[in-house]
Amino acid sequence: MIIDLRNLELHPGSREEFTLESRGDEALLKDLPGRFLASVQLVIMVQNAGHCFKGQGRLETRVELNCARCLENLIYPISTEFQFTVASEAEDHALQEGDILPYGDGQVDLEPLVNELIVTELPLTPLCQAECRGLCPLCGSNKNTHRCNCKDHSIDPRWEKLNKLR
């Protein structure tokens, strides 16, 4: 995901809008597991601020994940707004706000920023619904869709003596 700022560089104070689309990097979802259902779409507005470029944009995509409790598939939309700065390496130290992307030959690679945004928007514990009841530990059925008649008669051995007090 590369944007070309060479034309914008010639006009201080001006703005340019970029619309980018790419396939999502499946490696970002390996720990969940999951897959991208839609391409990653970016709409970015970049302004030449004279000594650097200021950018803001919106990222949108959809991923399919597995519920952490019942293992059913769920669709998780990702939609986030972000800001970034593009500066040459000499100016990096003077700018200490937000994400700073390096500006080299007039092109800027947004892929590291996009990947970071996607990873930070993913849930730590994906759930199909907040009240997901999960799987039965004995028969393995999904408690959201089936009502099992399993009864857990196992007692923690540390509390077994209390059972004799009845």
Tab-separated table of C-alpha atoms in Angstrom:
chain	number	residue	atom	x	y	z
A	1	MET	CA	0.000	0.000	0.000
A	2	ILE	CA	2.140	2.792	-1.342
A	3	ILE	CA	1.168	6.423	-1.867
A	4	ASP	CA	3.119	8.790	-4.092
A	5	LEU	CA	3.628	12.237	-2.552
A	6	ARG	CA	5.937	13.718	-5.196
A	7	ASN	CA	3.193	15.864	-6.742
A	8	LEU	CA	1.956	17.039	-3.337
A	9	GLU	CA	5.524	17.892	-2.316
A	10	LEU	CA	5.619	20.627	-4.982
A	11	HIS	CA	2.617	22.473	-3.507
A	12	PRO	CA	3.000	23.408	0.202
A	13	GLY	CA	-0.334	23.803	1.959
A	14	SER	CA	-2.239	21.701	-0.584
A	15	ARG	CA	-4.096	18.440	0.047
A	16	GLU	CA	-4.523	15.229	-1.883
A	17	GLU	CA	-6.904	12.319	-1.333
A	18	PHE	CA	-5.862	8.720	-1.861
A	19	THR	CA	-8.116	5.676	-2.087
A	20	LEU	CA	-6.346	2.348	-1.669
A	21	GLU	CA	-7.480	-1.243	-1.568
A	22	SER	CA	-5.542	-4.431	-0.920
A	23	ARG	CA	-5.982	-7.972	0.266
A	24	GLY	CA	-5.521	-8.401	3.973
A	25	ASP	CA	-2.445	-10.164	5.260
A	26	GLU	CA	-3.730	-13.525	6.546
A	27	ALA	CA	-0.660	-13.829	8.797
A	28	LEU	CA	-2.171	-11.104	11.021
A	29	LEU	CA	-5.022	-13.483	11.929
A	30	LYS	CA	-2.982	-16.636	12.573
A	31	ASP	CA	-3.289	-16.446	16.360
A	32	LEU	CA	-7.087	-16.186	16.426
A	33	PRO	CA	-7.541	-18.042	13.764
A	34	GLY	CA	-9.437	-16.187	11.090
A	35	ARG	CA	-9.537	-14.928	7.535
A	36	PHE	CA	-10.336	-11.731	5.676
A	37	LEU	CA	-13.801	-11.641	4.110
A	38	ALA	CA	-13.295	-8.287	2.380
A	39	SER	CA	-10.385	-6.313	1.074
A	40	VAL	CA	-8.760	-3.668	3.262
A	41	GLN	CA	-9.982	-0.275	2.073
A	42	LEU	CA	-8.318	3.022	2.914
A	43	VAL	CA	-9.422	6.572	2.221
A	44	ILE	CA	-6.665	9.008	3.152
A	45	MET	CA	-6.339	12.784	3.008
A	46	VAL	CA	-2.735	14.036	3.084
A	47	GLN	CA	-1.765	17.686	3.510
A	48	ASN	CA	1.635	19.195	2.753
A	49	ALA	CA	2.460	21.040	5.991
A	50	GLY	CA	5.715	22.422	4.617
A	51	HIS	CA	8.235	20.527	6.741
A	52	CYS	CA	6.227	17.286	6.744
A	53	PHE	CA	2.998	15.725	5.500
A	54	LYS	CA	0.013	15.302	7.827
A	55	GLY	CA	-2.406	12.530	7.020
A	56	GLN	CA	-5.705	11.265	8.316
A	57	GLY	CA	-7.791	8.432	7.057
A	58	ARG	CA	-10.264	5.660	7.548
A	59	LEU	CA	-9.641	1.910	7.329
A	60	GLU	CA	-12.429	-0.618	6.756
A	61	THR	CA	-12.550	-4.369	6.302
A	62	ARG	CA	-14.321	-7.469	7.630
A	63	VAL	CA	-12.795	-10.609	9.079
A	64	GLU	CA	-14.182	-14.008	9.999
A	65	LEU	CA	-13.112	-15.251	13.430
A	66	ASN	CA	-14.047	-18.150	15.705
A	67	CYS	CA	-15.933	-17.473	18.918
A	68	ALA	CA	-13.655	-18.155	21.900
A	69	ARG	CA	-16.459	-19.922	23.812
A	70	CYS	CA	-18.539	-21.913	21.295
A	71	LEU	CA	-16.102	-22.026	18.326
A	72	GLU	CA	-18.786	-20.861	15.868
A	73	ASN	CA	-17.764	-18.506	13.066
A	74	LEU	CA	-18.503	-14.819	13.503
A	75	ILE	CA	-18.078	-11.832	11.216
A	76	TYR	CA	-16.152	-8.984	12.813
A	77	PRO	CA	-16.164	-5.604	11.051
A	78	ILE	CA	-13.117	-3.385	11.438
A	79	SER	CA	-13.624	0.328	10.940
A	80	THR	CA	-11.222	2.843	12.399
A	81	GLU	CA	-10.010	6.367	11.835
A	82	PHE	CA	-6.337	7.203	12.180
A	83	GLN	CA	-3.786	9.975	11.815
A	84	PHE	CA	-0.162	9.845	10.791
A	85	THR	CA	2.781	12.048	9.871
A	86	VAL	CA	5.198	11.550	7.002
A	87	ALA	CA	8.638	13.090	7.473
A	88	SER	CA	12.200	12.618	6.322
A	89	GLU	CA	14.502	10.874	8.769
A	90	ALA	CA	16.158	14.199	9.647
A	91	GLU	CA	12.813	15.613	10.791
A	92	ASP	CA	11.691	12.462	12.649
A	93	HIS	CA	13.244	13.637	15.912
A	94	ALA	CA	11.542	17.026	15.798
A	95	LEU	CA	8.111	15.421	15.359
A	96	GLN	CA	7.114	13.410	18.381
A	97	GLU	CA	3.369	13.020	17.821
A	98	GLY	CA	1.488	9.971	16.577
A	99	ASP	CA	2.728	7.582	13.947
A	100	ILE	CA	5.647	8.841	11.863
A	101	LEU	CA	6.252	7.198	8.508
A	102	PRO	CA	9.551	7.649	6.672
A	103	TYR	CA	9.628	9.738	3.502
A	104	GLY	CA	12.302	8.684	1.073
A	105	ASP	CA	12.036	8.824	-2.695
A	106	GLY	CA	8.592	10.434	-2.754
A	107	GLN	CA	6.689	7.262	-1.979
A	108	VAL	CA	5.419	6.133	1.392
A	109	ASP	CA	4.618	2.538	2.306
A	110	LEU	CA	1.510	2.434	4.507
A	111	GLU	CA	1.496	-1.340	4.983
A	112	PRO	CA	3.198	-1.372	8.433
A	113	LEU	CA	0.709	1.240	9.700
A	114	VAL	CA	-2.262	-0.625	8.196
A	115	ASN	CA	-1.150	-3.928	9.726
A	116	GLU	CA	-0.733	-2.282	13.132
A	117	LEU	CA	-4.214	-0.759	12.900
A	118	ILE	CA	-5.796	-4.100	12.013
A	119	VAL	CA	-4.053	-5.953	14.840
A	120	THR	CA	-5.025	-3.336	17.436
A	121	GLU	CA	-8.666	-3.438	16.320
A	122	LEU	CA	-8.969	-7.237	16.610
A	123	PRO	CA	-10.653	-8.445	19.814
A	124	LEU	CA	-8.530	-10.343	22.331
A	125	THR	CA	-11.426	-12.710	22.975
A	126	PRO	CA	-13.793	-12.818	19.996
A	127	LEU	CA	-17.353	-13.675	21.035
A	128	CYS	CA	-20.331	-14.411	18.788
A	129	GLN	CA	-22.510	-12.636	21.368
A	130	ALA	CA	-21.853	-11.181	24.791
A	131	GLU	CA	-23.997	-13.868	26.454
A	132	CYS	CA	-22.425	-16.812	24.606
A	133	ARG	CA	-22.857	-19.910	26.780
A	134	GLY	CA	-20.035	-21.878	25.147
A	135	LEU	CA	-19.674	-25.642	24.860
A	136	CYS	CA	-20.720	-28.322	27.331
A	137	PRO	CA	-17.505	-29.678	28.902
A	138	LEU	CA	-18.950	-33.212	28.991
A	139	CYS	CA	-20.695	-33.798	25.651
A	140	GLY	CA	-19.259	-30.890	23.646
A	141	SER	CA	-22.588	-29.578	22.365
A	142	ASN	CA	-23.077	-25.868	21.748
A	143	LYS	CA	-25.132	-24.613	24.715
A	144	ASN	CA	-26.435	-21.688	22.621
A	145	THR	CA	-28.278	-24.014	20.223
A	146	HIS	CA	-28.768	-27.304	22.127
A	147	ARG	CA	-29.869	-27.991	25.640
A	148	CYS	CA	-27.950	-30.981	26.909
A	149	ASN	CA	-28.940	-33.036	29.942
A	150	CYS	CA	-25.423	-33.580	31.170
A	151	LYS	CA	-24.927	-33.252	34.886
A	152	ASP	CA	-21.489	-32.762	36.285
A	153	HIS	CA	-21.333	-35.027	39.347
A	154	SER	CA	-17.622	-34.695	39.836
A	155	ILE	CA	-16.700	-33.043	43.097
A	156	ASP	CA	-13.413	-31.422	43.860
A	157	PRO	CA	-11.684	-33.883	46.219
A	158	ARG	CA	-10.844	-31.044	48.604
A	159	TRP	CA	-14.582	-30.520	49.276
A	160	GLU	CA	-15.687	-34.173	49.281
A	161	LYS	CA	-15.816	-34.422	53.101
A	162	LEU	CA	-18.467	-31.645	53.188
A	163	ASN	CA	-20.802	-33.910	51.209
A	164	LYS	CA	-20.982	-36.299	54.196
A	165	LEU	CA	-22.367	-33.581	56.492
A	166	ARG	CA	-25.860	-33.847	55.006
